[in-house]
PDB file of C-alpha atoms in Angstrom:
ATOM      1  CA  UNK U   1       0.000   0.000   0.000  1.00  0.00           C
ATOM      2  CA  UNK U   2       2.949   2.344   0.477  1.00  0.00           C
ATOM      3  CA  UNK U   3       4.117   1.632  -3.073  1.00  0.00           C
ATOM      4  CA  UNK U   4       7.224  -0.209  -1.917  1.00  0.00           C
ATOM      5  CA  UNK U   5       6.139  -3.259   0.095  1.00  0.00           C
ATOM      6  CA  UNK U   6       4.636  -6.184  -1.808  1.00  0.00           C
ATOM      7  CA  UNK U   7       1.182  -7.576  -1.126  1.00  0.00           C
ATOM      8  CA  UNK U   8       1.537 -11.053   0.354  1.00  0.00           C
ATOM      9  CA  UNK U   9      -0.847 -13.848   1.337  1.00  0.00           C
ATOM     10  CA  UNK U  10      -1.119 -14.894   4.964  1.00  0.00           C
ATOM     11  CA  UNK U  11      -3.107 -17.951   5.969  1.00  0.00           C
ATOM     12  CA  UNK U  12      -5.221 -17.341   9.042  1.00  0.00           C
ATOM     13  CA  UNK U  13      -8.133 -19.322  10.463  1.00  0.00           C
ATOM     14  CA  UNK U  14      -8.938 -20.923   7.110  1.00  0.00           C
ATOM     15  CA  UNK U  15      -8.924 -17.651   5.157  1.00  0.00           C
ATOM     16  CA  UNK U  16      -6.235 -16.143   2.999  1.00  0.00           C
ATOM     17  CA  UNK U  17      -5.535 -12.598   4.118  1.00  0.00           C
ATOM     18  CA  UNK U  18      -3.729 -10.382   1.637  1.00  0.00           C
ATOM     19  CA  UNK U  19      -1.527  -8.030   3.580  1.00  0.00           C
ATOM     20  CA  UNK U  20       1.113  -5.404   2.993  1.00  0.00           C
ATOM     21  CA  UNK U  21       3.615  -4.299   5.630  1.00  0.00           C
ATOM     22  CA  UNK U  22       3.477  -0.557   6.122  1.00  0.00           C
ATOM     23  CA  UNK U  23       4.923   2.087   8.406  1.00  0.00           C
ATOM     24  CA  UNK U  24       3.070   2.448  11.667  1.00  0.00           C
ATOM     25  CA  UNK U  25       3.460   6.211  11.673  1.00  0.00           C
ATOM     26  CA  UNK U  26       2.088   6.770   8.142  1.00  0.00           C
ATOM     27  CA  UNK U  27      -0.789   4.281   8.286  1.00  0.00           C
ATOM     28  CA  UNK U  28      -1.784   4.357  11.946  1.00  0.00           C
ATOM     29  CA  UNK U  29      -0.550   7.344  13.897  1.00  0.00           C
ATOM     30  CA  UNK U  30      -0.870   9.887  11.062  1.00  0.00           C
ATOM     31  CA  UNK U  31      -3.694   8.291   9.095  1.00  0.00           C
ATOM     32  CA  UNK U  32      -6.170  11.066   9.927  1.00  0.00           C
ATOM     33  CA  UNK U  33      -3.965  13.865   8.647  1.00  0.00           C
ATOM     34  CA  UNK U  34      -2.872  11.768   5.657  1.00  0.00           C
ATOM     35  CA  UNK U  35      -6.527  11.224   4.769  1.00  0.00           C
ATOM     36  CA  UNK U  36      -6.860  14.979   4.392  1.00  0.00           C
ATOM     37  CA  UNK U  37      -3.861  15.169   2.081  1.00  0.00           C
ATOM     38  CA  UNK U  38      -5.518  14.794  -1.317  1.00  0.00           C
ATOM     39  CA  UNK U  39      -2.358  13.685  -3.102  1.00  0.00           C
ATOM     40  CA  UNK U  40      -1.649  10.986  -0.550  1.00  0.00           C
ATOM     41  CA  UNK U  41      -5.271   9.877  -0.505  1.00  0.00           C
ATOM     42  CA  UNK U  42      -5.556   9.743  -4.288  1.00  0.00           C
ATOM     43  CA  UNK U  43      -2.338   7.756  -4.712  1.00  0.00           C
ATOM     44  CA  UNK U  44      -3.046   5.337  -1.887  1.00  0.00           C
ATOM     45  CA  UNK U  45      -6.716   4.975  -2.804  1.00  0.00           C
ATOM     46  CA  UNK U  46      -5.909   4.095  -6.418  1.00  0.00           C
ATOM     47  CA  UNK U  47      -3.264   1.606  -5.217  1.00  0.00           C
ATOM     48  CA  UNK U  48      -5.834   0.004  -2.918  1.00  0.00           C
ATOM     49  CA  UNK U  49      -8.289  -0.259  -5.802  1.00  0.00           C
ATOM     50  CA  UNK U  50      -5.700  -1.844  -8.136  1.00  0.00           C
ATOM     51  CA  UNK U  51      -4.725  -4.487  -5.603  1.00  0.00           C
ATOM     52  CA  UNK U  52      -8.283  -5.390  -4.649  1.00  0.00           C
ATOM     53  CA  UNK U  53      -9.543  -5.518  -8.250  1.00  0.00           C
ATOM     54  CA  UNK U  54      -6.634  -7.797  -9.149  1.00  0.00           C
ATOM     55  CA  UNK U  55      -7.480 -10.135  -6.236  1.00  0.00           C
ATOM     56  CA  UNK U  56     -11.179 -10.193  -7.110  1.00  0.00           C
ATOM     57  CA  UNK U  57     -10.300 -11.844 -10.426  1.00  0.00           C
ATOM     58  CA  UNK U  58      -8.934 -14.849  -8.519  1.00  0.00           C
ATOM     59  CA  UNK U  59     -12.035 -15.511  -6.453  1.00  0.00           C
ATOM     60  CA  UNK U  60     -14.423 -14.037  -3.917  1.00  0.00           C
ATOM     61  CA  UNK U  61     -12.790 -11.325  -1.819  1.00  0.00           C
ATOM     62  CA  UNK U  62     -13.995  -9.252   1.120  1.00  0.00           C
ATOM     63  CA  UNK U  63     -12.226  -5.914   0.804  1.00  0.00           C
ATOM     64  CA  UNK U  64     -11.131  -4.570   4.179  1.00  0.00           C
ATOM     65  CA  UNK U  65     -12.036  -0.966   4.857  1.00  0.00           C
ATOM     66  CA  UNK U  66      -9.470   1.476   3.575  1.00  0.00           C
ATOM     67  CA  UNK U  67      -6.739   2.017   6.154  1.00  0.00           C
ATOM     68  CA  UNK U  68      -7.251  -1.206   8.097  1.00  0.00           C
ATOM     69  CA  UNK U  69      -4.046  -1.740  10.060  1.00  0.00           C
ATOM     70  CA  UNK U  70      -3.117  -4.533  12.446  1.00  0.00           C
ATOM     71  CA  UNK U  71      -0.093  -4.052  14.614  1.00  0.00           C
ATOM     72  CA  UNK U  72       1.002  -7.687  14.404  1.00  0.00           C
ATOM     73  CA  UNK U  73       0.221 -10.859  12.451  1.00  0.00           C
ATOM     74  CA  UNK U  74      -1.082 -12.314  15.718  1.00  0.00           C
ATOM     75  CA  UNK U  75      -3.616  -9.527  16.200  1.00  0.00           C
ATOM     76  CA  UNK U  76      -4.812 -10.032  12.616  1.00  0.00           C
ATOM     77  CA  UNK U  77      -5.162 -13.818  13.045  1.00  0.00           C
ATOM     78  CA  UNK U  78      -6.917 -13.334  16.352  1.00  0.00           C
ATOM     79  CA  UNK U  79      -9.342 -10.835  14.814  1.00  0.00           C
ATOM     80  CA  UNK U  80     -10.098 -13.127  11.850  1.00  0.00           C
ATOM     81  CA  UNK U  81     -10.760 -16.194  14.009  1.00  0.00           C
ATOM     82  CA  UNK U  82     -13.038 -14.213  16.281  1.00  0.00           C
ATOM     83  CA  UNK U  83     -15.118 -13.073  13.284  1.00  0.00           C
ATOM     84  CA  UNK U  84     -14.867 -16.293  11.272  1.00  0.00           C
ATOM     85  CA  UNK U  85     -18.582 -17.033  11.063  1.00  0.00           C
ATOM     86  CA  UNK U  86     -19.577 -13.485  10.079  1.00  0.00           C
ATOM     87  CA  UNK U  87     -16.758 -13.255   7.545  1.00  0.00           C
ATOM     88  CA  UNK U  88     -17.823 -16.474   5.853  1.00  0.00           C
ATOM     89  CA  UNK U  89     -21.429 -15.323   5.674  1.00  0.00           C
ATOM     90  CA  UNK U  90     -20.371 -11.998   4.189  1.00  0.00           C
ATOM     91  CA  UNK U  91     -18.043 -13.716   1.714  1.00  0.00           C
ATOM     92  CA  UNK U  92     -20.864 -15.941   0.452  1.00  0.00           C
ATOM     93  CA  UNK U  93     -23.104 -12.879   0.133  1.00  0.00           C
ATOM     94  CA  UNK U  94     -20.732 -11.062  -2.237  1.00  0.00           C
ATOM     95  CA  UNK U  95     -19.487 -14.126  -4.154  1.00  0.00           C
ATOM     96  CA  UNK U  96     -20.432 -14.057  -7.857  1.00  0.00           C
ATOM     97  CA  UNK U  97     -21.607 -10.477  -7.600  1.00  0.00           C
ATOM     98  CA  UNK U  98     -20.082  -7.126  -8.482  1.00  0.00           C
ATOM     99  CA  UNK U  99     -20.564  -3.632  -7.194  1.00  0.00           C
ATOM    100  CA  UNK U 100     -21.735  -1.041  -9.732  1.00  0.00           C
ATOM    101  CA  UNK U 101     -22.006   2.686  -9.248  1.00  0.00           C
ATOM    102  CA  UNK U 102     -24.856   4.584 -10.888  1.00  0.00           C
ATOM    103  CA  UNK U 103     -25.171   8.359 -11.078  1.00  0.00           C
ATOM    104  CA  UNK U 104     -27.955  10.453 -12.537  1.00  0.00           C
ATOM    105  CA  UNK U 105     -27.103  13.967 -13.713  1.00  0.00           C
ATOM    106  CA  UNK U 106     -29.492  16.738 -14.702  1.00  0.00           C
ATOM    107  CA  UNK U 107     -28.672  17.928 -18.191  1.00  0.00           C
ATOM    108  CA  UNK U 108     -27.367  21.482 -18.021  1.00  0.00           C
ATOM    109  CA  UNK U 109     -29.898  24.243 -18.422  1.00  0.00           C
ATOM    110  CA  UNK U 110     -28.909  26.975 -20.862  1.00  0.00           C
ATOM    111  CA  UNK U 111     -26.688  29.564 -19.162  1.00  0.00           C
ATOM    112  CA  UNK U 112     -27.989  33.151 -19.015  1.00  0.00           C
ATOM    113  CA  UNK U 113     -26.351  35.212 -21.721  1.00  0.00           C
ATOM    114  CA  UNK U 114     -23.805  37.612 -20.229  1.00  0.00           C
ATOM    115  CA  UNK U 115     -23.562  40.851 -22.181  1.00  0.00           C
ATOM    116  CA  UNK U 116     -20.634  43.244 -21.733  1.00  0.00           C
ATOM    117  CA  UNK U 117     -21.041  45.246 -18.518  1.00  0.00           C
ATOM    118  CA  UNK U 118     -21.555  48.990 -18.916  1.00  0.00           C
ATOM    119  CA  UNK U 119     -20.080  49.944 -15.522  1.00  0.00           C
ATOM    120  CA  UNK U 120     -18.382  48.509 -12.450  1.00  0.00           C
ATOM    121  CA  UNK U 121     -21.585  48.138 -10.459  1.00  0.00           C
ATOM    122  CA  UNK U 122     -23.319  46.680 -13.493  1.00  0.00           C
ATOM    123  CA  UNK U 123     -20.526  44.098 -13.716  1.00  0.00           C
ATOM    124  CA  UNK U 124     -20.931  43.164 -10.037  1.00  0.00           C
ATOM    125  CA  UNK U 125     -24.689  42.871 -10.388  1.00  0.00           C
ATOM    126  CA  UNK U 126     -24.321  40.586 -13.384  1.00  0.00           C
ATOM    127  CA  UNK U 127     -21.711  38.556 -11.569  1.00  0.00           C
ATOM    128  CA  UNK U 128     -24.077  38.113  -8.603  1.00  0.00           C
ATOM    129  CA  UNK U 129     -26.829  36.873 -10.926  1.00  0.00           C
ATOM    130  CA  UNK U 130     -24.444  34.407 -12.556  1.00  0.00           C
ATOM    131  CA  UNK U 131     -23.238  33.142  -9.173  1.00  0.00           C
ATOM    132  CA  UNK U 132     -26.766  32.678  -7.884  1.00  0.00           C
ATOM    133  CA  UNK U 133     -27.533  30.719 -11.034  1.00  0.00           C
ATOM    134  CA  UNK U 134     -24.542  28.466 -10.352  1.00  0.00           C
ATOM    135  CA  UNK U 135     -25.558  27.909  -6.754  1.00  0.00           C
ATOM    136  CA  UNK U 136     -29.089  26.982  -7.794  1.00  0.00           C
ATOM    137  CA  UNK U 137     -27.723  24.487 -10.263  1.00  0.00           C
ATOM    138  CA  UNK U 138     -25.714  22.868  -7.503  1.00  0.00           C
ATOM    139  CA  UNK U 139     -28.659  22.514  -5.175  1.00  0.00           C
ATOM    140  CA  UNK U 140     -30.082  19.074  -5.456  1.00  0.00           C
ATOM    141  CA  UNK U 141     -33.538  17.995  -4.380  1.00  0.00           C
ATOM    142  CA  UNK U 142     -33.449  16.087  -1.097  1.00  0.00           C
ATOM    143  CA  UNK U 143     -35.724  13.348  -2.281  1.00  0.00           C
ATOM    144  CA  UNK U 144     -35.186  12.000  -5.779  1.00  0.00           C
ATOM    145  CA  UNK U 145     -37.801  12.900  -8.363  1.00  0.00           C
ATOM    146  CA  UNK U 146     -40.535  10.405  -9.235  1.00  0.00           C
ATOM    147  CA  UNK U 147     -38.645   9.624 -12.445  1.00  0.00           C
ATOM    148  CA  UNK U 148     -35.459   8.760 -10.580  1.00  0.00           C
ATOM    149  CA  UNK U 149     -37.418   6.679  -8.091  1.00  0.00           C
ATOM    150  CA  UNK U 150     -38.577   4.539 -11.010  1.00  0.00           C
ATOM    151  CA  UNK U 151     -34.950   3.823 -11.898  1.00  0.00           C
ATOM    152  CA  UNK U 152     -34.187   3.123  -8.230  1.00  0.00           C
ATOM    153  CA  UNK U 153     -37.054   0.625  -8.060  1.00  0.00           C
ATOM    154  CA  UNK U 154     -35.948  -1.129 -11.257  1.00  0.00           C
ATOM    155  CA  UNK U 155     -32.393  -1.467  -9.935  1.00  0.00           C
ATOM    156  CA  UNK U 156     -33.592  -2.740  -6.566  1.00  0.00           C
ATOM    157  CA  UNK U 157     -35.442  -5.536  -8.325  1.00  0.00           C
ATOM    158  CA  UNK U 158     -32.295  -6.990  -9.835  1.00  0.00           C
ATOM    159  CA  UNK U 159     -29.763  -6.091  -7.118  1.00  0.00           C
ATOM    160  CA  UNK U 160     -28.911  -8.247  -4.106  1.00  0.00           C
ATOM    161  CA  UNK U 161     -28.492  -5.060  -2.132  1.00  0.00           C
ATOM    162  CA  UNK U 162     -28.172  -1.314  -2.640  1.00  0.00           C
ATOM    163  CA  UNK U 163     -26.147   1.281  -0.730  1.00  0.00           C
ATOM    164  CA  UNK U 164     -26.095   5.079  -0.886  1.00  0.00           C
ATOM    165  CA  UNK U 165     -23.405   6.385  -3.227  1.00  0.00           C
ATOM    166  CA  UNK U 166     -20.079   7.652  -1.992  1.00  0.00           C
ATOM    167  CA  UNK U 167     -19.430  11.007  -0.399  1.00  0.00           C
ATOM    168  CA  UNK U 168     -16.362  11.962  -2.364  1.00  0.00           C
ATOM    169  CA  UNK U 169     -18.045  12.851  -5.655  1.00  0.00           C
ATOM    170  CA  UNK U 170     -21.243  14.132  -4.009  1.00  0.00           C
ATOM    171  CA  UNK U 171     -20.350  17.698  -4.964  1.00  0.00           C
ATOM    172  CA  UNK U 172     -20.247  17.092  -8.716  1.00  0.00           C
ATOM    173  CA  UNK U 173     -22.247  19.687 -10.622  1.00  0.00           C
ATOM    174  CA  UNK U 174     -25.685  18.552 -11.745  1.00  0.00           C
ATOM    175  CA  UNK U 175     -25.618  15.293  -9.794  1.00  0.00           C
ATOM    176  CA  UNK U 176     -29.210  14.447  -8.900  1.00  0.00           C
ATOM    177  CA  UNK U 177     -28.884  10.959  -7.447  1.00  0.00           C
ATOM    178  CA  UNK U 178     -26.321   8.239  -6.948  1.00  0.00           C
ATOM    179  CA  UNK U 179     -26.343   4.687  -5.691  1.00  0.00           C
ATOM    180  CA  UNK U 180     -24.123   1.634  -5.416  1.00  0.00           C
ATOM    181  CA  UNK U 181     -25.656  -1.756  -6.108  1.00  0.00           C
ATOM    182  CA  UNK U 182     -24.484  -5.324  -5.539  1.00  0.00           C
ATOM    183  CA  UNK U 183     -25.376  -7.065  -8.799  1.00  0.00           C
ATOM    184  CA  UNK U 184     -25.263 -10.846  -9.284  1.00  0.00           C
ATOM    185  CA  UNK U 185     -23.146 -11.503 -12.396  1.00  0.00           C
ATOM    186  CA  UNK U 186     -25.929 -13.470 -14.104  1.00  0.00           C
ATOM    187  CA  UNK U 187     -28.093 -10.324 -14.077  1.00  0.00           C
ATOM    188  CA  UNK U 188     -25.617  -8.249 -16.055  1.00  0.00           C
ATOM    189  CA  UNK U 189     -27.807  -8.146 -19.162  1.00  0.00           C
ATOM    190  CA  UNK U 190     -30.857  -7.041 -17.193  1.00  0.00           C
ATOM    191  CA  UNK U 191     -28.773  -4.253 -15.691  1.00  0.00           C
ATOM    192  CA  UNK U 192     -27.587  -3.102 -19.127  1.00  0.00           C
ATOM    193  CA  UNK U 193     -31.169  -3.144 -20.405  1.00  0.00           C
ATOM    194  CA  UNK U 194     -32.391  -0.963 -17.526  1.00  0.00           C
ATOM    195  CA  UNK U 195     -29.639   1.601 -18.060  1.00  0.00           C
ATOM    196  CA  UNK U 196     -30.368   1.665 -21.772  1.00  0.00           C
ATOM    197  CA  UNK U 197     -34.115   2.021 -21.262  1.00  0.00           C
ATOM    198  CA  UNK U 198     -33.818   4.957 -18.861  1.00  0.00           C
ATOM    199  CA  UNK U 199     -31.086   6.658 -20.904  1.00  0.00           C
ATOM    200  CA  UNK U 200     -33.418   6.619 -23.881  1.00  0.00           C
ATOM    201  CA  UNK U 201     -36.392   7.744 -21.791  1.00  0.00           C
ATOM    202  CA  UNK U 202     -34.453  10.666 -20.306  1.00  0.00           C
ATOM    203  CA  UNK U 203     -32.768  11.909 -23.449  1.00  0.00           C
ATOM    204  CA  UNK U 204     -31.935  15.622 -23.107  1.00  0.00           C
ATOM    205  CA  UNK U 205     -33.227  15.705 -19.518  1.00  0.00           C
ATOM    206  CA  UNK U 206     -30.923  13.478 -17.536  1.00  0.00           C
ATOM    207  CA  UNK U 207     -27.708  11.631 -18.153  1.00  0.00           C
ATOM    208  CA  UNK U 208     -26.836   8.291 -16.552  1.00  0.00           C
ATOM    209  CA  UNK U 209     -23.223   7.430 -15.779  1.00  0.00           C
ATOM    210  CA  UNK U 210     -22.331   4.023 -14.475  1.00  0.00           C
ATOM    211  CA  UNK U 211     -19.036   2.530 -13.359  1.00  0.00           C
ATOM    212  CA  UNK U 212     -17.997  -1.000 -12.649  1.00  0.00           C
ATOM    213  CA  UNK U 213     -17.508  -3.801 -12.032  1.00  0.00           C
ATOM    214  CA  UNK U 214     -16.044  -2.782  -8.668  1.00  0.00           C
ATOM    215  CA  UNK U 215     -15.030  -5.108  -5.846  1.00  0.00           C
ATOM    216  CA  UNK U 216     -17.883  -5.162  -3.295  1.00  0.00           C
ATOM    217  CA  UNK U 217     -16.463  -2.269  -1.219  1.00  0.00           C
ATOM    218  CA  UNK U 218     -19.823  -0.889  -0.124  1.00  0.00           C
ATOM    219  CA  UNK U 219     -21.301  -4.235   0.882  1.00  0.00           C
ATOM    220  CA  UNK U 220     -18.865  -5.581   3.438  1.00  0.00           C
ATOM    221  CA  UNK U 221     -20.318  -5.217   6.892  1.00  0.00           C
ATOM    222  CA  UNK U 222     -17.965  -7.252   9.039  1.00  0.00           C
TER     223      UNK U 222
ATOM    224  CA  UNK H   1      -0.710  -5.007 -13.517  1.00  0.00           C
ATOM    225  CA  UNK H   2      -3.784  -5.781 -15.564  1.00  0.00           C
ATOM    226  CA  UNK H   3      -6.615  -3.491 -14.687  1.00  0.00           C
ATOM    227  CA  UNK H   4      -9.802  -5.429 -15.240  1.00  0.00           C
ATOM    228  CA  UNK H   5     -11.923  -2.691 -13.817  1.00  0.00           C
ATOM    229  CA  UNK H   6     -13.796  -1.357 -16.804  1.00  0.00           C
ATOM    230  CA  UNK H   7     -14.896   2.169 -16.132  1.00  0.00           C
ATOM    231  CA  UNK H   8     -17.808   3.185 -18.269  1.00  0.00           C
ATOM    232  CA  UNK H   9     -18.432   6.875 -18.402  1.00  0.00           C
ATOM    233  CA  UNK H  10     -21.123   7.820 -20.839  1.00  0.00           C
ATOM    234  CA  UNK H  11     -20.680  11.424 -21.923  1.00  0.00           C
ATOM    235  CA  UNK H  12     -18.244  12.341 -19.159  1.00  0.00           C
ATOM    236  CA  UNK H  13     -16.661  15.752 -19.509  1.00  0.00           C
ATOM    237  CA  UNK H  14     -13.395  14.915 -17.828  1.00  0.00           C
ATOM    238  CA  UNK H  15     -12.814  11.222 -17.725  1.00  0.00           C
ATOM    239  CA  UNK H  16      -9.661  11.063 -15.629  1.00  0.00           C
ATOM    240  CA  UNK H  17     -10.927  13.389 -12.873  1.00  0.00           C
ATOM    241  CA  UNK H  18     -14.218  11.596 -12.588  1.00  0.00           C
ATOM    242  CA  UNK H  19     -12.541   8.209 -12.528  1.00  0.00           C
ATOM    243  CA  UNK H  20     -10.429   9.240  -9.561  1.00  0.00           C
ATOM    244  CA  UNK H  21     -13.505  10.565  -7.774  1.00  0.00           C
ATOM    245  CA  UNK H  22     -15.320   7.345  -8.505  1.00  0.00           C
ATOM    246  CA  UNK H  23     -12.440   5.238  -7.247  1.00  0.00           C
ATOM    247  CA  UNK H  24     -12.361   7.158  -3.974  1.00  0.00           C
ATOM    248  CA  UNK H  25     -16.154   7.025  -3.793  1.00  0.00           C
ATOM    249  CA  UNK H  26     -16.174   3.257  -3.832  1.00  0.00           C
ATOM    250  CA  UNK H  27     -12.962   2.616  -1.933  1.00  0.00           C
ATOM    251  CA  UNK H  28     -14.020   4.887   0.922  1.00  0.00           C
ATOM    252  CA  UNK H  29     -17.744   4.172   0.896  1.00  0.00           C
ATOM    253  CA  UNK H  30     -17.658   1.733   3.795  1.00  0.00           C
ATOM    254  CA  UNK H  31     -15.712   4.182   5.941  1.00  0.00           C
ATOM    255  CA  UNK H  32     -12.166   4.110   7.161  1.00  0.00           C
ATOM    256  CA  UNK H  33     -10.743   1.860   9.810  1.00  0.00           C
ATOM    257  CA  UNK H  34      -7.939   2.865  12.083  1.00  0.00           C
ATOM    258  CA  UNK H  35      -6.040   0.233  14.050  1.00  0.00           C
ATOM    259  CA  UNK H  36      -7.802  -3.041  13.515  1.00  0.00           C
ATOM    260  CA  UNK H  37     -11.535  -2.803  13.310  1.00  0.00           C
ATOM    261  CA  UNK H  38     -11.895  -0.790  16.470  1.00  0.00           C
ATOM    262  CA  UNK H  39     -12.333   2.784  15.366  1.00  0.00           C
ATOM    263  CA  UNK H  40     -14.397   3.769  12.354  1.00  0.00           C
ATOM    264  CA  UNK H  41     -13.686   7.295  11.232  1.00  0.00           C
ATOM    265  CA  UNK H  42     -16.301   8.840   9.035  1.00  0.00           C
ATOM    266  CA  UNK H  43     -15.303  12.334  10.071  1.00  0.00           C
ATOM    267  CA  UNK H  44     -12.125  11.992   8.040  1.00  0.00           C
ATOM    268  CA  UNK H  45     -14.140  11.104   4.968  1.00  0.00           C
ATOM    269  CA  UNK H  46     -16.331  14.167   5.396  1.00  0.00           C
ATOM    270  CA  UNK H  47     -13.240  16.348   5.406  1.00  0.00           C
ATOM    271  CA  UNK H  48     -12.086  14.729   2.198  1.00  0.00           C
ATOM    272  CA  UNK H  49     -15.458  15.358   0.658  1.00  0.00           C
ATOM    273  CA  UNK H  50     -15.103  19.046   1.457  1.00  0.00           C
ATOM    274  CA  UNK H  51     -11.573  19.109   0.129  1.00  0.00           C
ATOM    275  CA  UNK H  52     -12.419  17.404  -3.132  1.00  0.00           C
ATOM    276  CA  UNK H  53     -15.489  19.470  -3.869  1.00  0.00           C
ATOM    277  CA  UNK H  54     -13.411  22.578  -3.205  1.00  0.00           C
ATOM    278  CA  UNK H  55     -10.880  21.312  -5.738  1.00  0.00           C
ATOM    279  CA  UNK H  56     -13.658  20.644  -8.242  1.00  0.00           C
ATOM    280  CA  UNK H  57     -15.147  24.080  -7.713  1.00  0.00           C
ATOM    281  CA  UNK H  58     -11.822  25.772  -8.293  1.00  0.00           C
ATOM    282  CA  UNK H  59     -11.264  23.733 -11.456  1.00  0.00           C
ATOM    283  CA  UNK H  60     -14.727  24.666 -12.723  1.00  0.00           C
ATOM    284  CA  UNK H  61     -14.209  28.317 -11.897  1.00  0.00           C
ATOM    285  CA  UNK H  62     -10.857  28.319 -13.651  1.00  0.00           C
ATOM    286  CA  UNK H  63     -12.437  26.745 -16.735  1.00  0.00           C
ATOM    287  CA  UNK H  64     -15.231  29.329 -16.794  1.00  0.00           C
ATOM    288  CA  UNK H  65     -12.699  32.156 -16.741  1.00  0.00           C
ATOM    289  CA  UNK H  66     -10.824  30.595 -19.631  1.00  0.00           C
ATOM    290  CA  UNK H  67     -14.051  30.176 -21.620  1.00  0.00           C
ATOM    291  CA  UNK H  68     -14.971  33.823 -21.175  1.00  0.00           C
ATOM    292  CA  UNK H  69     -11.617  35.094 -22.417  1.00  0.00           C
TER     293      UNK H  69
END
């Protein structure tokens, strides 16, 4: 995870744990301040994603929460054996399923035309109008519109489970709704059909973006 | 390393930026664990959210200025 140490398997309590040896100060003592360092977070987050998505190709994997650190191999083994039953249940739940992220964006409304300002105060007034317009565009309805709820219902029918979307991209302009779903692999075609149907239905009004397949990050509860 | 993770972004304006946001979205969605599974810090994630949206806003603002020129 630090970009230098390899990721190695460790057998514990019947599971294979994939671990990487990292500095205690960077990943435990200073993790909070490192999490606020966007460069560190981006680099380490992408590394985490690469490792986990590689492992997922070899079989069912329960991704540990980002930043999970055990001080010793013994404390890891102890923790795994204590949670063995719950881990197995969770592993079976996510096996043969992928996480997908779905976002619905409002299509941009036409921007007010800005003519050349005739004076300084005129410029400021126009600027205020433009800013207010931007702020309004950013405001999202608290409850999704009836249209979006139809998409949500369709996705819920084919998903094993759904989870609210992540917080990181919540500030994206025009984002109306987002969700993560745990989709059984055999329902991939149904998923594609739903996205296609709603994209066609919402032409020029809303845009659907979807990403995946992701490891089941949002659906590990142990 | 082979990256199997297909990222589909229909009509995305800035693919690389959004991909990074999406990666962090999913990677951090379950929260962050510090020292074993004892402490779950969601506060840290909220700070990141603020930081990233501030970055996005400044990028957007910069782009708007360029467009006007």
